[in-house]
Amino acid sequence: MTVATGDAHAGSGGPARPADRWVLRMRHASGPPDPLLRLVCVPYAGGGAAVYHGWAERLPGAVEPWAVRMPGRDARLHEPPRTDLVATAGELADALAPSLTEPYAFFGHSLGAFLAFETVRALRRRGVREPVLLAVSARNPPQQRTYTGSVHRLPDDEYLDVLDRRYGAIPPLLREDAQMRALYLPILRADTTMLETYRYVPGPPLGCPVLAYGGAEDPETTAATLGAWAEVTGAGCTTAVLPGGHFFLAPSREPLLAHLTDELLRALVP
């Protein structure tokens, strides 16, 4: 059983925290009241906090997952989705900074990998100590500029065709149901815009280690390209390749979380 806290915290009489709008805190019912580590989990393009449903039960009680709720979805459906990745990372950093007084780590999948990376950099600029670990998944490092393009400008049907050929993850309902398309397509297109218009600006290397995951059948990443995340940190980079394609996050969840647990607990050791 997972106990989720977030907006409910503000509604229960306690003061709202800046992070409540941006994260859903997921805690296992049997976990300790004061976890040792907060794991901020950033979703992939088009995804919401539900991407990380079930993680609290599979992570040790000492680790509390915080699922990021992006504008335009989940409890923030009334907000316009964002299209500027660096600006969005700055917003997330502003919201998280007051709450990150204890050890924390980041995990980001696909687009979420870049968002996690830029949020860590934005937090550092705001004087927040760096995470114990930055885990990135299904995304080559930002300095390679692999993802420039104009797919986000294509007409709807052509846009969905390209994404389906590239990732194989477009549900038929999105094509067949007009209401679903009207609701979901602007979110997906905004996230694609965020990815394709993002430009990495070189800066001081991170002081935290990076852990880069990839799918063995993902045509976009290899062990070598994932290893190039080492260029953005001075604390070392390790890689792990798991079964599956670009969205190995779901089918390989058990081995992923077992490996991630080991790395998080290791990172907590001084």
PDB file of C-alpha atoms in Angstrom:
ATOM      1  CA  MET A   1       0.000   0.000   0.000  1.00  0.00           C
ATOM      2  CA  THR A   2       1.229   3.472  -0.901  1.00  0.00           C
ATOM      3  CA  VAL A   3       0.425   6.570   1.088  1.00  0.00           C
ATOM      4  CA  ALA A   4       0.494   9.596  -1.213  1.00  0.00           C
ATOM      5  CA  THR A   5       0.900  13.087   0.139  1.00  0.00           C
ATOM      6  CA  GLY A   6       0.931  16.343  -1.775  1.00  0.00           C
ATOM      7  CA  ASP A   7      -2.073  18.583  -2.279  1.00  0.00           C
ATOM      8  CA  ALA A   8      -3.783  16.640   0.502  1.00  0.00           C
ATOM      9  CA  HIS A   9      -1.180  17.976   2.900  1.00  0.00           C
ATOM     10  CA  ALA A  10      -2.270  21.526   2.278  1.00  0.00           C
ATOM     11  CA  GLY A  11      -5.936  20.601   2.526  1.00  0.00           C
ATOM     12  CA  SER A  12      -5.542  18.844   5.864  1.00  0.00           C
ATOM     13  CA  GLY A  13      -4.854  22.014   7.773  1.00  0.00           C
ATOM     14  CA  GLY A  14      -1.069  22.087   7.425  1.00  0.00           C
ATOM     15  CA  PRO A  15       0.699  24.857   5.545  1.00  0.00           C
ATOM     16  CA  ALA A  16       1.197  24.280   1.841  1.00  0.00           C
ATOM     17  CA  ARG A  17       4.797  23.749   0.821  1.00  0.00           C
ATOM     18  CA  PRO A  18       6.169  25.128  -2.457  1.00  0.00           C
ATOM     19  CA  ALA A  19       6.862  21.599  -3.697  1.00  0.00           C
ATOM     20  CA  ASP A  20       3.266  20.422  -3.190  1.00  0.00           C
ATOM     21  CA  ARG A  21       2.193  21.699  -6.593  1.00  0.00           C
ATOM     22  CA  TRP A  22       5.063  19.978  -8.366  1.00  0.00           C
ATOM     23  CA  VAL A  23       5.477  16.617  -6.631  1.00  0.00           C
ATOM     24  CA  LEU A  24       3.388  13.756  -5.345  1.00  0.00           C
ATOM     25  CA  ARG A  25       5.101  12.217  -2.348  1.00  0.00           C
ATOM     26  CA  MET A  26       4.647   8.453  -2.385  1.00  0.00           C
ATOM     27  CA  ARG A  27       5.405   6.602   0.823  1.00  0.00           C
ATOM     28  CA  HIS A  28       4.946   2.928   1.625  1.00  0.00           C
ATOM     29  CA  ALA A  29       2.503   2.510   4.507  1.00  0.00           C
ATOM     30  CA  SER A  30       5.056   0.514   6.492  1.00  0.00           C
ATOM     31  CA  GLY A  31       7.917   2.908   5.768  1.00  0.00           C
ATOM     32  CA  PRO A  32       9.544   5.102   8.415  1.00  0.00           C
ATOM     33  CA  PRO A  33       8.013   8.533   9.074  1.00  0.00           C
ATOM     34  CA  ASP A  34      11.303  10.210   8.199  1.00  0.00           C
ATOM     35  CA  PRO A  35      12.954   8.505   5.193  1.00  0.00           C
ATOM     36  CA  LEU A  36      16.704   8.760   4.712  1.00  0.00           C
ATOM     37  CA  LEU A  37      16.461   9.751   1.054  1.00  0.00           C
ATOM     38  CA  ARG A  38      14.018  11.498  -1.252  1.00  0.00           C
ATOM     39  CA  LEU A  39      14.033  10.261  -4.856  1.00  0.00           C
ATOM     40  CA  VAL A  40      12.667  12.877  -7.271  1.00  0.00           C
ATOM     41  CA  CYS A  41      11.279  11.014 -10.310  1.00  0.00           C
ATOM     42  CA  VAL A  42      10.738  12.954 -13.557  1.00  0.00           C
ATOM     43  CA  PRO A  43       8.446  11.400 -16.201  1.00  0.00           C
ATOM     44  CA  TYR A  44       9.002  10.919 -19.905  1.00  0.00           C
ATOM     45  CA  ALA A  45       7.305  12.973 -22.640  1.00  0.00           C
ATOM     46  CA  GLY A  46       3.544  12.831 -22.268  1.00  0.00           C
ATOM     47  CA  GLY A  47       3.812  11.050 -18.925  1.00  0.00           C
ATOM     48  CA  GLY A  48       2.607  12.064 -15.505  1.00  0.00           C
ATOM     49  CA  ALA A  49       3.120  11.033 -11.900  1.00  0.00           C
ATOM     50  CA  ALA A  50       1.422   7.685 -12.630  1.00  0.00           C
ATOM     51  CA  VAL A  51       4.551   6.612 -14.514  1.00  0.00           C
ATOM     52  CA  TYR A  52       6.063   5.893 -11.096  1.00  0.00           C
ATOM     53  CA  HIS A  53       3.040   4.207  -9.561  1.00  0.00           C
ATOM     54  CA  GLY A  54       4.106   1.228  -7.469  1.00  0.00           C
ATOM     55  CA  TRP A  55       7.688   2.384  -6.927  1.00  0.00           C
ATOM     56  CA  ALA A  56       7.184   3.050  -3.217  1.00  0.00           C
ATOM     57  CA  GLU A  57       6.331  -0.603  -2.595  1.00  0.00           C
ATOM     58  CA  ARG A  58       9.414  -1.811  -4.454  1.00  0.00           C
ATOM     59  CA  LEU A  59      11.933   0.611  -2.992  1.00  0.00           C
ATOM     60  CA  PRO A  60      13.194   0.263   0.596  1.00  0.00           C
ATOM     61  CA  GLY A  61      11.302   2.232   3.223  1.00  0.00           C
ATOM     62  CA  ALA A  62      14.326   4.462   3.657  1.00  0.00           C
ATOM     63  CA  VAL A  63      13.699   5.872   0.152  1.00  0.00           C
ATOM     64  CA  GLU A  64      10.635   8.050  -0.474  1.00  0.00           C
ATOM     65  CA  PRO A  65       9.795   8.590  -4.160  1.00  0.00           C
ATOM     66  CA  TRP A  66       8.584  12.024  -5.193  1.00  0.00           C
ATOM     67  CA  ALA A  67       6.840  11.825  -8.568  1.00  0.00           C
ATOM     68  CA  VAL A  68       7.006  15.096 -10.487  1.00  0.00           C
ATOM     69  CA  ARG A  69       3.655  16.439 -11.687  1.00  0.00           C
ATOM     70  CA  MET A  70       4.204  18.412 -14.839  1.00  0.00           C
ATOM     71  CA  PRO A  71       2.011  21.374 -15.851  1.00  0.00           C
ATOM     72  CA  GLY A  72      -0.915  20.397 -18.068  1.00  0.00           C
ATOM     73  CA  ARG A  73      -1.579  16.969 -16.543  1.00  0.00           C
ATOM     74  CA  ASP A  74      -2.509  15.218 -13.294  1.00  0.00           C
ATOM     75  CA  ALA A  75      -3.715  17.748 -10.712  1.00  0.00           C
ATOM     76  CA  ARG A  76      -2.363  20.558 -12.944  1.00  0.00           C
ATOM     77  CA  LEU A  77      -4.567  19.877 -15.933  1.00  0.00           C
ATOM     78  CA  HIS A  78      -5.801  23.483 -15.915  1.00  0.00           C
ATOM     79  CA  GLU A  79      -2.275  24.827 -16.498  1.00  0.00           C
ATOM     80  CA  PRO A  80      -0.714  25.239 -19.941  1.00  0.00           C
ATOM     81  CA  PRO A  81       1.985  22.654 -20.690  1.00  0.00           C
ATOM     82  CA  ARG A  82       5.515  24.017 -20.859  1.00  0.00           C
ATOM     83  CA  THR A  83       7.700  24.046 -23.971  1.00  0.00           C
ATOM     84  CA  ASP A  84      11.002  25.464 -22.656  1.00  0.00           C
ATOM     85  CA  LEU A  85      13.023  22.778 -20.894  1.00  0.00           C
ATOM     86  CA  VAL A  86      15.540  24.987 -19.095  1.00  0.00           C
ATOM     87  CA  ALA A  87      12.844  27.405 -17.896  1.00  0.00           C
ATOM     88  CA  THR A  88      10.735  24.467 -16.659  1.00  0.00           C
ATOM     89  CA  ALA A  89      13.739  23.049 -14.801  1.00  0.00           C
ATOM     90  CA  GLY A  90      14.125  26.446 -13.145  1.00  0.00           C
ATOM     91  CA  GLU A  91      10.484  26.403 -12.036  1.00  0.00           C
ATOM     92  CA  LEU A  92      10.895  22.915 -10.607  1.00  0.00           C
ATOM     93  CA  ALA A  93      14.108  23.929  -8.834  1.00  0.00           C
ATOM     94  CA  ASP A  94      12.399  26.942  -7.270  1.00  0.00           C
ATOM     95  CA  ALA A  95       9.612  24.701  -5.969  1.00  0.00           C
ATOM     96  CA  LEU A  96      11.878  21.944  -4.662  1.00  0.00           C
ATOM     97  CA  ALA A  97      14.696  24.007  -3.153  1.00  0.00           C
ATOM     98  CA  PRO A  98      13.053  24.722   0.247  1.00  0.00           C
ATOM     99  CA  SER A  99      12.244  21.013   0.737  1.00  0.00           C
ATOM    100  CA  LEU A 100      15.608  19.501  -0.207  1.00  0.00           C
ATOM    101  CA  THR A 101      17.280  19.913   3.160  1.00  0.00           C
ATOM    102  CA  GLU A 102      17.915  16.154   3.527  1.00  0.00           C
ATOM    103  CA  PRO A 103      19.767  13.794   1.169  1.00  0.00           C
ATOM    104  CA  TYR A 104      18.018  13.379  -2.173  1.00  0.00           C
ATOM    105  CA  ALA A 105      18.520  11.865  -5.614  1.00  0.00           C
ATOM    106  CA  PHE A 106      16.982  12.275  -9.065  1.00  0.00           C
ATOM    107  CA  PHE A 107      15.698   9.768 -11.600  1.00  0.00           C
ATOM    108  CA  GLY A 108      14.548  10.885 -15.047  1.00  0.00           C
ATOM    109  CA  HIS A 109      13.432   8.772 -17.998  1.00  0.00           C
ATOM    110  CA  SER A 110      13.822   9.942 -21.617  1.00  0.00           C
ATOM    111  CA  LEU A 111      12.810  13.628 -21.683  1.00  0.00           C
ATOM    112  CA  GLY A 112      12.830  13.394 -17.886  1.00  0.00           C
ATOM    113  CA  ALA A 113      16.569  12.684 -17.978  1.00  0.00           C
ATOM    114  CA  PHE A 114      17.286  16.130 -19.440  1.00  0.00           C
ATOM    115  CA  LEU A 115      14.809  17.768 -17.067  1.00  0.00           C
ATOM    116  CA  ALA A 116      16.422  16.047 -14.094  1.00  0.00           C
ATOM    117  CA  PHE A 117      19.895  17.094 -15.232  1.00  0.00           C
ATOM    118  CA  GLU A 118      18.944  20.732 -15.769  1.00  0.00           C
ATOM    119  CA  THR A 119      17.024  20.837 -12.486  1.00  0.00           C
ATOM    120  CA  VAL A 120      20.115  19.623 -10.625  1.00  0.00           C
ATOM    121  CA  ARG A 121      22.123  22.388 -12.292  1.00  0.00           C
ATOM    122  CA  ALA A 122      19.422  24.954 -11.440  1.00  0.00           C
ATOM    123  CA  LEU A 123      19.348  23.808  -7.807  1.00  0.00           C
ATOM    124  CA  ARG A 124      23.113  24.200  -7.581  1.00  0.00           C
ATOM    125  CA  ARG A 125      22.835  27.778  -8.874  1.00  0.00           C
ATOM    126  CA  ARG A 126      20.324  28.409  -6.089  1.00  0.00           C
ATOM    127  CA  GLY A 127      22.775  27.227  -3.460  1.00  0.00           C
ATOM    128  CA  VAL A 128      21.175  23.827  -2.832  1.00  0.00           C
ATOM    129  CA  ARG A 129      23.616  21.009  -2.239  1.00  0.00           C
ATOM    130  CA  GLU A 130      23.757  18.488  -5.053  1.00  0.00           C
ATOM    131  CA  PRO A 131      21.978  15.125  -4.953  1.00  0.00           C
ATOM    132  CA  VAL A 132      23.772  11.981  -3.855  1.00  0.00           C
ATOM    133  CA  LEU A 133      23.010  10.513  -7.294  1.00  0.00           C
ATOM    134  CA  LEU A 134      21.587  11.571 -10.656  1.00  0.00           C
ATOM    135  CA  ALA A 135      20.052   8.560 -12.432  1.00  0.00           C
ATOM    136  CA  VAL A 136      19.139   9.071 -16.087  1.00  0.00           C
ATOM    137  CA  SER A 137      17.364   6.625 -18.338  1.00  0.00           C
ATOM    138  CA  ALA A 138      16.799   6.089 -22.096  1.00  0.00           C
ATOM    139  CA  ARG A 139      18.524   9.308 -23.115  1.00  0.00           C
ATOM    140  CA  ASN A 140      21.936  10.118 -24.515  1.00  0.00           C
ATOM    141  CA  PRO A 141      23.808  12.951 -22.758  1.00  0.00           C
ATOM    142  CA  PRO A 142      22.841  16.534 -23.597  1.00  0.00           C
ATOM    143  CA  GLN A 143      26.161  17.586 -25.104  1.00  0.00           C
ATOM    144  CA  GLN A 144      25.649  15.173 -28.017  1.00  0.00           C
ATOM    145  CA  ARG A 145      22.699  17.172 -29.445  1.00  0.00           C
ATOM    146  CA  THR A 146      21.051  14.032 -30.761  1.00  0.00           C
ATOM    147  CA  TYR A 147      17.469  15.251 -30.569  1.00  0.00           C
ATOM    148  CA  THR A 148      17.280  18.441 -32.612  1.00  0.00           C
ATOM    149  CA  GLY A 149      14.555  18.529 -35.267  1.00  0.00           C
ATOM    150  CA  SER A 150      11.101  19.792 -36.110  1.00  0.00           C
ATOM    151  CA  VAL A 151       8.865  16.790 -35.507  1.00  0.00           C
ATOM    152  CA  HIS A 152       6.888  18.936 -33.060  1.00  0.00           C
ATOM    153  CA  ARG A 153       5.740  21.112 -36.000  1.00  0.00           C
ATOM    154  CA  LEU A 154       4.265  18.284 -38.101  1.00  0.00           C
ATOM    155  CA  PRO A 155       0.490  17.975 -38.701  1.00  0.00           C
ATOM    156  CA  ASP A 156      -1.231  15.792 -36.128  1.00  0.00           C
ATOM    157  CA  ASP A 157      -1.475  12.506 -38.028  1.00  0.00           C
ATOM    158  CA  GLU A 158       2.042  12.743 -39.423  1.00  0.00           C
ATOM    159  CA  TYR A 159       3.337  13.716 -35.993  1.00  0.00           C
ATOM    160  CA  LEU A 160       1.777  10.631 -34.398  1.00  0.00           C
ATOM    161  CA  ASP A 161       3.095   8.418 -37.211  1.00  0.00           C
ATOM    162  CA  VAL A 162       6.653   9.582 -36.590  1.00  0.00           C
ATOM    163  CA  LEU A 163       6.409   9.011 -32.843  1.00  0.00           C
ATOM    164  CA  ASP A 164       4.862   5.599 -33.372  1.00  0.00           C
ATOM    165  CA  ARG A 165       7.650   4.539 -35.739  1.00  0.00           C
ATOM    166  CA  ARG A 166      10.285   5.872 -33.379  1.00  0.00           C
ATOM    167  CA  TYR A 167       8.963   4.597 -30.055  1.00  0.00           C
ATOM    168  CA  GLY A 168       6.018   2.282 -30.784  1.00  0.00           C
ATOM    169  CA  ALA A 169       4.078   3.778 -27.907  1.00  0.00           C
ATOM    170  CA  ILE A 170       1.103   5.620 -29.441  1.00  0.00           C
ATOM    171  CA  PRO A 171      -2.122   3.970 -28.225  1.00  0.00           C
ATOM    172  CA  PRO A 172      -4.838   3.475 -30.884  1.00  0.00           C
ATOM    173  CA  LEU A 173      -7.278   5.397 -28.677  1.00  0.00           C
ATOM    174  CA  LEU A 174      -5.260   8.554 -29.248  1.00  0.00           C
ATOM    175  CA  ARG A 175      -5.943   8.283 -32.971  1.00  0.00           C
ATOM    176  CA  GLU A 176      -9.553   7.134 -32.741  1.00  0.00           C
ATOM    177  CA  ASP A 177     -11.026   9.215 -29.912  1.00  0.00           C
ATOM    178  CA  ALA A 178     -11.394  12.932 -30.679  1.00  0.00           C
ATOM    179  CA  GLN A 179     -11.716  13.899 -27.019  1.00  0.00           C
ATOM    180  CA  MET A 180      -8.643  11.931 -26.028  1.00  0.00           C
ATOM    181  CA  ARG A 181      -6.692  13.495 -28.873  1.00  0.00           C
ATOM    182  CA  ALA A 182      -7.793  17.014 -27.905  1.00  0.00           C
ATOM    183  CA  LEU A 183      -6.720  16.412 -24.304  1.00  0.00           C
ATOM    184  CA  TYR A 184      -3.483  14.507 -24.758  1.00  0.00           C
ATOM    185  CA  LEU A 185      -1.974  15.662 -28.037  1.00  0.00           C
ATOM    186  CA  PRO A 186      -1.143  19.231 -26.874  1.00  0.00           C
ATOM    187  CA  ILE A 187       0.734  17.765 -23.888  1.00  0.00           C
ATOM    188  CA  LEU A 188       2.692  15.354 -26.051  1.00  0.00           C
ATOM    189  CA  ARG A 189       3.485  18.017 -28.635  1.00  0.00           C
ATOM    190  CA  ALA A 190       4.615  20.472 -25.953  1.00  0.00           C
ATOM    191  CA  ASP A 191       6.976  17.871 -24.495  1.00  0.00           C
ATOM    192  CA  THR A 192       8.353  17.093 -27.956  1.00  0.00           C
ATOM    193  CA  THR A 193       8.921  20.814 -28.461  1.00  0.00           C
ATOM    194  CA  MET A 194      10.756  20.919 -25.147  1.00  0.00           C
ATOM    195  CA  LEU A 195      13.047  18.086 -26.241  1.00  0.00           C
ATOM    196  CA  GLU A 196      13.756  19.328 -29.763  1.00  0.00           C
ATOM    197  CA  THR A 197      14.393  22.955 -28.837  1.00  0.00           C
ATOM    198  CA  TYR A 198      16.582  22.218 -25.809  1.00  0.00           C
ATOM    199  CA  ARG A 199      20.163  23.388 -26.224  1.00  0.00           C
ATOM    200  CA  TYR A 200      22.796  22.305 -23.747  1.00  0.00           C
ATOM    201  CA  VAL A 201      25.012  25.092 -22.437  1.00  0.00           C
ATOM    202  CA  PRO A 202      28.376  23.880 -21.091  1.00  0.00           C
ATOM    203  CA  GLY A 203      29.010  24.585 -17.428  1.00  0.00           C
ATOM    204  CA  PRO A 204      30.944  23.331 -14.422  1.00  0.00           C
ATOM    205  CA  PRO A 205      30.716  19.544 -14.104  1.00  0.00           C
ATOM    206  CA  LEU A 206      28.323  18.141 -11.567  1.00  0.00           C
ATOM    207  CA  GLY A 207      29.740  17.077  -8.232  1.00  0.00           C
ATOM    208  CA  CYS A 208      27.459  14.048  -7.964  1.00  0.00           C
ATOM    209  CA  PRO A 209      27.819  10.668  -9.692  1.00  0.00           C
ATOM    210  CA  VAL A 210      25.630   9.843 -12.690  1.00  0.00           C
ATOM    211  CA  LEU A 211      23.996   6.470 -13.297  1.00  0.00           C
ATOM    212  CA  ALA A 212      22.806   5.976 -16.895  1.00  0.00           C
ATOM    213  CA  TYR A 213      20.305   3.252 -17.832  1.00  0.00           C
ATOM    214  CA  GLY A 214      19.402   2.047 -21.302  1.00  0.00           C
ATOM    215  CA  GLY A 215      17.245  -0.554 -23.004  1.00  0.00           C
ATOM    216  CA  ALA A 216      19.047  -3.302 -24.905  1.00  0.00           C
ATOM    217  CA  GLU A 217      16.637  -2.937 -27.849  1.00  0.00           C
ATOM    218  CA  ASP A 218      16.433   0.863 -27.806  1.00  0.00           C
ATOM    219  CA  PRO A 219      17.825   2.117 -31.152  1.00  0.00           C
ATOM    220  CA  GLU A 220      18.501   5.568 -29.694  1.00  0.00           C
ATOM    221  CA  THR A 221      21.049   4.602 -27.037  1.00  0.00           C
ATOM    222  CA  THR A 222      24.041   2.301 -26.632  1.00  0.00           C
ATOM    223  CA  ALA A 223      26.338   1.510 -23.735  1.00  0.00           C
ATOM    224  CA  ALA A 224      28.906   3.828 -25.329  1.00  0.00           C
ATOM    225  CA  THR A 225      26.577   6.801 -25.774  1.00  0.00           C
ATOM    226  CA  LEU A 226      25.186   6.360 -22.264  1.00  0.00           C
ATOM    227  CA  GLY A 227      28.732   6.300 -20.938  1.00  0.00           C
ATOM    228  CA  ALA A 228      29.281   9.793 -22.358  1.00  0.00           C
ATOM    229  CA  TRP A 229      27.229  11.154 -19.445  1.00  0.00           C
ATOM    230  CA  ALA A 230      30.624  10.974 -17.703  1.00  0.00           C
ATOM    231  CA  GLU A 231      31.514  14.198 -19.510  1.00  0.00           C
ATOM    232  CA  VAL A 232      29.020  16.251 -17.445  1.00  0.00           C
ATOM    233  CA  THR A 233      30.165  15.122 -13.997  1.00  0.00           C
ATOM    234  CA  GLY A 234      33.382  15.068 -12.059  1.00  0.00           C
ATOM    235  CA  ALA A 235      32.187  12.273  -9.778  1.00  0.00           C
ATOM    236  CA  GLY A 236      32.057   9.377 -12.214  1.00  0.00           C
ATOM    237  CA  CYS A 237      29.422   7.673 -14.339  1.00  0.00           C
ATOM    238  CA  THR A 238      28.249   4.071 -14.423  1.00  0.00           C
ATOM    239  CA  THR A 239      25.909   2.487 -16.961  1.00  0.00           C
ATOM    240  CA  ALA A 240      23.462  -0.407 -16.935  1.00  0.00           C
ATOM    241  CA  VAL A 241      21.632  -1.897 -19.910  1.00  0.00           C
ATOM    242  CA  LEU A 242      18.363  -3.713 -19.221  1.00  0.00           C
ATOM    243  CA  PRO A 243      16.050  -5.814 -21.415  1.00  0.00           C
ATOM    244  CA  GLY A 244      13.562  -3.857 -23.498  1.00  0.00           C
ATOM    245  CA  GLY A 245      13.258  -0.946 -25.865  1.00  0.00           C
ATOM    246  CA  HIS A 246      12.973   2.769 -25.226  1.00  0.00           C
ATOM    247  CA  PHE A 247      10.207   2.207 -22.676  1.00  0.00           C
ATOM    248  CA  PHE A 248      11.929  -0.605 -20.777  1.00  0.00           C
ATOM    249  CA  LEU A 249      10.858   1.270 -17.638  1.00  0.00           C
ATOM    250  CA  ALA A 250       7.715  -0.875 -17.263  1.00  0.00           C
ATOM    251  CA  PRO A 251       8.745  -4.374 -18.432  1.00  0.00           C
ATOM    252  CA  SER A 252      12.109  -4.206 -16.639  1.00  0.00           C
ATOM    253  CA  ARG A 253      10.815  -2.471 -13.536  1.00  0.00           C
ATOM    254  CA  GLU A 254      11.871  -5.197 -11.084  1.00  0.00           C
ATOM    255  CA  PRO A 255      15.545  -5.442 -12.145  1.00  0.00           C
ATOM    256  CA  LEU A 256      15.704  -1.668 -12.607  1.00  0.00           C
ATOM    257  CA  LEU A 257      14.490  -0.925  -9.098  1.00  0.00           C
ATOM    258  CA  ALA A 258      16.640  -3.657  -7.572  1.00  0.00           C
ATOM    259  CA  HIS A 259      19.728  -2.159  -9.228  1.00  0.00           C
ATOM    260  CA  LEU A 260      18.678   1.418  -8.452  1.00  0.00           C
ATOM    261  CA  THR A 261      18.097   0.506  -4.797  1.00  0.00           C
ATOM    262  CA  ASP A 262      21.631  -0.832  -4.486  1.00  0.00           C
ATOM    263  CA  GLU A 263      23.080   2.310  -6.087  1.00  0.00           C
ATOM    264  CA  LEU A 264      20.998   4.684  -3.947  1.00  0.00           C
ATOM    265  CA  LEU A 265      21.971   2.978  -0.715  1.00  0.00           C
ATOM    266  CA  ARG A 266      25.596   2.929  -1.794  1.00  0.00           C
ATOM    267  CA  ALA A 267      25.429   6.650  -2.577  1.00  0.00           C
ATOM    268  CA  LEU A 268      24.141   7.358   0.925  1.00  0.00           C
ATOM    269  CA  VAL A 269      27.331   5.987   2.470  1.00  0.00           C
ATOM    270  CA  PRO A 270      29.709   8.912   3.154  1.00  0.00           C
TER     271      PRO A 270
END
